[in-house]
XYZ file of N, CA and C in Angstrom:
534
model
N 89.267 187.613 47.251
C 88.060 186.887 47.193
C 87.744 186.601 48.775
N 86.550 186.591 49.092
C 86.165 186.256 50.500
C 85.094 185.451 50.480
N 84.708 184.946 51.754
C 83.569 184.019 51.920
C 82.627 184.553 53.072
N 81.421 184.467 52.847
C 80.419 185.202 53.772
C 79.390 183.999 54.173
N 79.332 183.876 55.565
C 78.355 182.993 55.864
C 76.905 183.575 55.760
N 76.807 184.876 55.737
C 75.467 185.551 55.612
C 74.672 185.756 56.978
N 75.483 185.765 58.015
C 74.946 185.890 59.241
C 75.273 187.256 59.950
N 75.910 188.100 59.283
C 76.430 189.372 59.673
C 77.360 189.377 60.588
N 77.883 188.235 60.911
C 79.108 188.060 61.821
C 80.295 187.506 61.152
N 80.284 186.492 60.246
C 81.295 185.738 59.801
C 81.565 186.083 58.264
N 82.467 186.854 58.081
C 82.895 186.928 56.671
C 84.443 186.800 56.735
N 84.915 185.678 55.945
C 86.424 185.475 55.864
C 87.054 185.793 54.650
N 88.331 185.754 54.810
C 89.213 186.016 53.711
C 90.622 185.524 53.861
N 91.376 185.422 52.851
C 92.813 184.875 52.976
C 93.602 186.273 53.052
N 94.036 186.562 54.297
C 94.764 187.905 54.689
C 96.117 187.798 54.477
N 96.736 188.674 53.777
C 98.262 188.827 53.821
C 98.871 189.205 55.140
N 99.827 188.652 55.450
C 100.530 189.015 56.783
C 101.812 189.774 56.452
N 101.960 190.949 57.193
C 103.279 191.828 57.041
C 104.091 191.588 58.034
N 105.329 191.967 57.921
C 106.454 191.601 58.931
C 106.186 191.967 60.401
N 105.323 192.941 60.719
C 105.019 193.166 62.086
C 103.847 192.507 62.681
N 103.229 191.377 61.675
C 102.103 190.581 62.059
C 100.800 191.095 61.772
N 100.657 192.430 61.444
C 99.410 192.803 60.989
C 98.946 192.187 59.756
N 97.489 192.119 59.578
C 96.850 191.461 58.459
C 96.304 192.380 57.611
N 96.389 192.010 56.266
C 95.700 192.972 55.231
C 94.315 192.860 55.403
N 93.629 194.055 55.072
C 92.209 194.240 54.959
C 91.712 194.199 53.617
N 92.503 194.577 52.798
C 92.420 194.635 51.175
C 93.641 194.787 50.572
N 93.779 195.080 49.274
C 94.840 195.420 48.653
C 94.741 196.443 47.632
N 95.777 196.985 47.101
C 95.622 198.014 45.992
C 96.777 197.589 44.968
N 96.957 198.263 43.893
C 97.994 198.073 42.907
C 99.380 198.454 43.556
N 99.430 199.026 44.615
C 100.677 199.415 45.300
C 101.186 198.385 46.418
N 100.272 197.606 46.830
C 100.544 196.684 47.918
C 99.281 196.320 48.694
N 99.373 195.829 49.925
C 98.311 195.394 50.888
C 98.062 196.588 51.760
N 96.718 196.620 52.100
C 96.215 197.787 53.230
C 96.106 197.080 54.482
N 96.907 197.629 55.467
C 96.900 197.164 56.930
C 96.442 198.333 57.821
N 95.757 197.907 58.707
C 95.285 198.932 59.627
C 96.318 199.329 60.679
N 96.395 200.548 60.932
C 97.378 201.076 61.939
C 98.570 201.933 61.204
N 99.125 202.878 61.816
C 100.042 203.614 61.376
C 101.387 203.306 62.016
N 102.342 202.945 61.415
C 103.745 202.707 62.056
C 104.725 203.747 61.612
N 104.390 204.462 60.427
C 105.253 205.347 59.904
C 106.384 204.801 58.911
N 106.356 203.384 58.915
C 107.261 202.702 58.013
C 106.820 202.660 56.663
N 105.495 202.863 56.319
C 104.974 202.630 55.120
C 104.011 203.996 54.754
N 103.736 204.110 53.522
C 102.879 205.258 53.044
C 101.476 204.924 53.497
N 100.750 206.121 53.911
C 99.562 206.044 54.266
C 98.593 205.873 52.975
N 97.493 205.258 53.214
C 96.377 205.308 52.115
C 95.841 206.564 51.934
N 95.577 207.199 50.816
C 94.847 208.388 50.626
C 93.643 208.495 51.063
N 92.752 207.475 50.978
C 91.390 207.411 51.310
C 91.073 206.986 52.788
N 91.769 205.933 53.092
C 91.646 205.387 54.596
C 92.783 205.671 55.261
N 92.743 206.895 56.019
C 93.900 207.513 56.718
C 94.466 206.702 57.718
N 93.777 205.858 58.368
C 94.291 204.823 59.317
C 94.720 203.654 58.757
N 95.143 203.564 57.593
C 95.599 202.213 56.931
C 96.875 202.692 56.272
N 97.998 201.723 56.270
C 99.159 201.899 55.584
C 99.254 200.892 54.325
N 99.783 201.359 53.373
C 100.048 200.491 52.197
C 101.472 199.816 52.338
N 101.577 198.425 52.466
C 102.690 197.719 52.707
C 103.056 197.244 51.303
N 104.045 197.396 50.704
C 104.448 196.849 49.406
C 104.284 195.193 49.386
N 103.878 194.795 48.160
C 103.661 193.165 47.999
C 104.920 192.487 48.381
N 106.067 192.907 48.150
C 107.317 192.117 48.544
C 107.538 191.908 49.868
N 106.842 192.874 50.722
C 107.086 192.671 52.081
C 106.230 191.775 52.892
N 105.252 191.161 52.096
C 104.240 190.177 52.611
C 105.084 188.787 52.956
N 104.954 188.384 54.164
C 105.676 187.262 54.827
C 104.912 185.954 54.871
N 103.456 185.972 54.541
C 102.692 184.767 54.402
C 101.172 185.367 54.545
N 100.325 184.393 54.732
C 98.888 184.458 54.781
C 98.280 183.684 55.833
N 97.081 183.953 56.252
C 96.367 183.311 57.115
C 94.988 183.753 57.082
N 94.046 182.833 57.467
C 92.578 183.131 57.374
C 92.307 184.180 58.460
N 91.406 184.884 58.005
C 90.908 186.103 58.895
C 89.311 185.949 58.867
N 88.628 186.416 59.981
C 87.152 186.601 59.792
C 86.799 187.954 60.657
N 85.834 188.364 60.281
C 85.296 189.695 60.741
C 84.945 189.460 62.367
N 84.767 188.116 62.630
C 84.463 187.931 64.108
C 85.801 188.111 64.974
N 86.988 188.250 64.281
C 88.180 188.338 65.004
C 88.940 186.938 64.989
N 88.512 185.979 64.412
C 89.222 184.547 64.311
C 90.274 184.774 63.246
N 91.533 184.240 63.513
C 92.626 184.137 62.664
C 93.080 182.537 62.553
N 93.378 182.215 61.546
C 93.749 180.795 61.107
C 95.245 180.773 61.345
N 95.847 179.656 61.076
C 97.412 179.340 61.279
C 97.925 179.978 60.024
N 99.265 180.331 60.257
C 100.100 181.005 59.383
C 100.519 180.112 58.175
N 100.384 180.570 56.917
C 101.074 180.010 55.607
C 102.172 180.875 55.471
N 103.459 180.307 55.479
C 104.640 181.142 55.335
C 104.956 181.300 53.878
N 105.351 182.483 53.392
C 105.849 182.745 52.020
C 107.323 182.513 52.042
N 107.720 181.559 50.947
C 109.070 181.179 50.829
C 109.676 181.804 49.681
N 110.980 182.007 49.444
C 111.530 182.883 48.347
C 111.906 181.924 47.164
N 111.931 180.779 47.335
C 112.206 179.831 46.173
C 111.223 178.819 45.929
N 110.847 178.431 44.633
C 109.826 177.625 44.308
C 110.159 176.243 44.797
N 111.402 175.791 44.837
C 111.714 174.402 45.466
C 111.459 174.274 46.938
N 111.202 175.628 47.618
C 111.147 175.500 49.306
C 109.663 175.423 49.492
N 108.845 175.414 48.548
C 107.303 175.303 48.674
C 106.953 173.928 49.131
N 106.161 173.799 50.132
C 105.767 172.537 50.637
C 104.360 172.820 51.447
N 103.323 172.598 50.658
C 101.980 172.763 51.262
C 101.797 172.168 52.481
N 102.140 170.789 52.454
C 101.952 169.982 53.863
C 102.669 170.650 54.998
N 103.459 171.564 54.831
C 104.183 172.147 55.831
C 103.788 173.708 55.983
N 102.935 174.105 55.223
C 102.288 175.336 55.035
C 103.369 176.530 54.644
N 104.110 176.062 53.547
C 105.189 176.811 52.864
C 104.717 177.007 51.442
N 104.571 178.295 51.111
C 103.985 178.760 49.904
C 104.942 179.657 49.148
N 105.237 179.526 47.899
C 105.860 180.241 47.076
C 105.075 181.324 46.374
N 105.447 182.446 46.290
C 104.891 183.693 45.482
C 106.112 184.486 45.207
N 106.523 184.779 43.891
C 107.594 185.596 43.787
C 107.744 186.920 44.435
N 108.785 187.530 44.900
C 108.799 188.669 45.722
C 108.522 189.847 44.972
N 108.795 189.771 43.705
C 108.742 191.194 42.707
C 107.923 190.780 41.491
N 107.024 191.794 41.022
C 106.535 191.657 39.736
C 105.083 191.071 39.900
N 104.792 190.615 41.062
C 103.466 189.984 41.313
C 102.676 190.472 42.473
N 101.542 190.515 42.651
C 100.749 190.841 43.765
C 100.990 189.689 44.763
N 100.842 190.147 46.096
C 101.177 189.069 47.007
C 100.013 188.182 47.408
N 99.440 187.673 46.433
C 98.247 186.923 46.553
C 98.542 185.456 46.895
N 97.933 184.690 47.649
C 98.419 183.227 47.684
C 97.860 182.527 46.436
N 98.633 181.523 46.344
C 98.224 180.547 45.217
C 96.734 180.216 45.524
N 96.102 179.662 44.451
C 94.725 179.107 44.579
C 94.719 177.981 45.488
N 95.841 177.044 45.518
C 95.666 175.892 46.504
C 95.696 176.459 47.888
N 96.441 177.585 48.040
C 96.705 178.031 49.494
C 95.337 178.629 49.874
N 94.809 179.423 49.103
C 93.603 180.054 49.248
C 92.465 179.111 49.473
N 92.249 178.154 48.828
C 91.404 176.892 49.100
C 91.583 176.348 50.415
N 92.846 175.942 50.694
C 93.118 175.456 51.976
C 92.615 176.340 53.112
N 92.880 177.681 53.044
C 92.502 178.698 54.076
C 90.880 178.682 54.128
N 90.359 178.635 52.992
C 88.693 178.673 52.925
C 88.424 177.395 53.704
N 88.837 176.253 53.609
C 88.660 175.197 54.198
C 88.713 175.411 55.732
N 89.834 176.028 56.276
C 90.028 176.306 57.641
C 88.976 177.177 58.118
N 88.628 178.079 57.552
C 87.617 179.122 57.844
C 86.241 178.288 57.917
N 85.894 177.381 57.087
C 84.595 176.635 57.109
C 84.679 175.818 58.341
N 85.801 175.121 58.746
C 85.860 174.628 60.114
C 85.471 175.501 61.215
N 86.155 176.718 61.155
C 85.700 177.828 62.101
C 84.371 178.043 62.157
N 83.750 178.223 61.107
C 82.306 178.582 61.133
C 81.219 177.512 61.305
N 81.726 176.331 61.166
C 80.810 175.221 61.218
C 79.832 175.323 62.381
N 80.316 175.527 63.642
C 79.305 175.617 64.886
C 78.235 176.728 64.495
N 78.709 177.780 63.929
C 77.718 178.969 63.677
C 76.625 178.392 62.497
N 77.301 177.713 61.672
C 76.228 177.013 60.516
C 75.351 176.192 61.210
N 75.847 175.307 62.121
C 74.997 174.273 62.710
C 73.915 174.930 63.638
N 74.465 176.087 64.355
C 73.388 176.665 65.191
C 72.401 177.376 64.321
N 72.753 177.982 63.203
C 71.807 178.677 62.388
C 70.726 177.608 61.936
N 71.226 176.323 61.591
C 70.294 175.501 61.252
C 69.154 175.273 62.384
N 69.708 174.972 63.558
C 68.829 174.788 64.686
C 67.843 175.996 64.875
N 68.339 177.065 64.779
C 67.446 178.288 64.811
C 66.470 178.321 63.835
N 66.625 178.019 62.584
C 65.787 177.843 61.300
C 64.711 176.915 61.826
N 65.274 175.498 62.161
C 64.192 174.517 62.498
C 63.319 174.915 63.777
N 63.889 175.608 64.705
C 63.017 176.078 65.910
C 61.990 177.087 65.447
N 62.408 177.963 64.553
C 61.322 178.892 64.096
C 60.187 178.085 63.151
N 60.556 177.330 62.540
C 59.614 176.335 61.613
C 58.871 175.619 62.601
N 59.462 175.019 63.532
C 58.644 174.255 64.649
C 57.534 175.123 65.345
N 58.003 176.276 65.807
C 57.140 177.254 66.383
C 55.886 177.694 65.374
N 56.241 177.859 64.190
C 55.211 178.224 63.211
C 54.327 177.030 63.048
N 54.707 175.825 62.866
C 53.931 174.590 62.911
C 53.048 174.471 64.012
N 53.618 174.841 65.226
C 52.620 174.457 66.487
C 51.538 175.607 66.392
N 52.012 176.723 66.049
C 50.798 177.773 65.905
C 49.714 177.372 64.892
N 50.230 176.957 63.745
C 49.206 176.379 62.712
C 48.402 175.222 63.283
N 48.960 174.238 63.979
C 48.294 173.164 64.424
C 47.410 173.724 65.543
N 47.584 174.479 66.518
C 46.702 175.196 67.307
C 45.438 175.845 66.703
N 45.781 176.532 65.734
C 44.779 177.329 64.821
C 43.838 176.172 64.153
N 44.446 175.118 63.646
C 43.583 174.009 63.043
C 42.705 173.298 64.136
N 43.388 173.192 65.304
C 42.527 172.414 66.163
C 41.371 173.271 66.639
N 41.651 174.509 66.938
C 40.617 175.397 67.412
C 39.537 175.414 66.217
N 39.848 175.609 65.006
C 38.953 175.663 63.900
C 38.128 174.402 63.803
N 38.874 173.123 64.072
C 38.097 171.719 63.980
C 37.056 171.783 65.124
N 37.566 172.181 66.403
C 36.617 172.119 67.561
C 35.444 173.057 67.145
N 35.665 174.084 66.653
C 34.521 175.183 66.405
C 33.647 174.556 65.392
N 34.180 173.748 64.391
C 33.377 172.970 63.467
C 32.586 171.686 63.998
N 32.755 171.415 65.338
C 32.176 170.314 65.929
C 32.972 169.061 65.899
N 34.153 169.033 65.626
C 35.201 167.752 65.525
C 35.130 167.388 67.045
N 35.146 166.085 67.313
C 35.402 165.477 68.646
C 36.738 165.528 69.013
N 36.946 165.382 70.316
C 38.445 165.217 70.694
C 39.115 163.983 70.136
N 38.088 163.013 69.974
C 38.622 161.525 69.641
C 39.040 161.739 68.169
N 38.322 162.492 67.349
C 38.750 162.835 65.880
C 40.137 163.684 65.859
N 40.261 164.617 66.687
C 41.356 165.351 66.628
C 42.572 164.606 67.179
N 42.405 163.680 68.231
C 43.439 162.863 68.625
C 43.818 162.006 67.637
N 42.911 161.333 66.853
C 43.158 160.555 65.659
C 44.100 161.223 64.554
N 43.590 162.430 64.311
C 44.411 163.203 63.248
C 45.873 163.421 63.808
N 46.082 163.604 65.009
C 47.250 164.122 65.537
C 48.137 162.891 66.008
N 47.621 161.704 65.955
C 48.515 160.455 66.330
C 48.406 160.457 68.031
N 47.356 160.939 68.777
C 47.445 160.803 70.150
C 45.956 160.512 70.592
N 45.911 160.015 71.779
C 44.619 159.563 72.391
C 43.767 160.861 72.492
N 42.519 160.583 72.533
C 41.382 161.583 72.718
C 41.759 162.496 74.017
N 41.924 161.621 75.054
C 42.402 162.476 76.411
C 43.497 163.325 76.366
N 44.568 162.688 75.594
C 45.674 163.465 75.524
C 45.645 164.928 74.633
N 44.747 164.554 73.627
C 44.520 165.927 72.690
C 43.587 166.871 73.528
N 42.672 166.326 74.181
C 41.863 167.324 74.957
C 42.589 167.921 76.018
N 43.501 167.414 76.757
C 44.296 167.915 77.868
C 45.354 168.998 77.210
N 45.833 168.597 76.056
C 46.855 169.470 75.342
C 46.219 170.704 74.816
N 44.963 170.758 74.266
C 44.476 171.808 73.590
C 43.136 172.358 74.323
N 42.676 172.058 75.448
C 41.537 172.540 75.983
C 41.603 173.971 76.407
N 42.939 174.461 76.461
C 43.194 175.912 76.784
C 42.760 176.630 75.563
N 42.586 176.176 74.466
C 42.184 176.851 73.246
C 40.626 177.458 73.313
N 39.990 177.116 74.400
C 38.665 177.435 74.746
C 37.528 176.769 73.832
N 37.940 175.702 73.210
C 36.977 174.935 72.579
C 36.397 173.746 73.101
N 36.496 173.836 74.568
C 35.740 172.791 75.563
C 36.256 171.429 75.295
């Protein structure tokens, strides 16, 4: 499962970490797909620059984002009693199961990713508001020009916009409506 900010830059996921530190890009029924060829693992038949690392070799998980960000490591432990999410220690059996993190770990990684993308989310809201503001200014100028063409006084326009007659005239006289 992944998370997409929708900006074409930030798409995150809980990536499996293999012993040499590489992160998974995806998974198959045989293991996790990691980019790069070390010769230690089988190559993927379709994606020739990826190796298939068996699930039991996964040493943990971390958040990853298409922008290059990586979150802190969540270590995989071998015994259920060793698990301690407050210390980033998570248990997933070494055999018979896919090396997917528990739902609790995946949710925690998603929260870390949300913190990572928070500035981009806030900036996106600023960009949207700026576009809406520019559109509103264009509509206001068009309405002022139409009002002047219809014979509305600067005093009337000032009153409608919450400013003095002289301020309205100075602001919009460039519209060519005298």
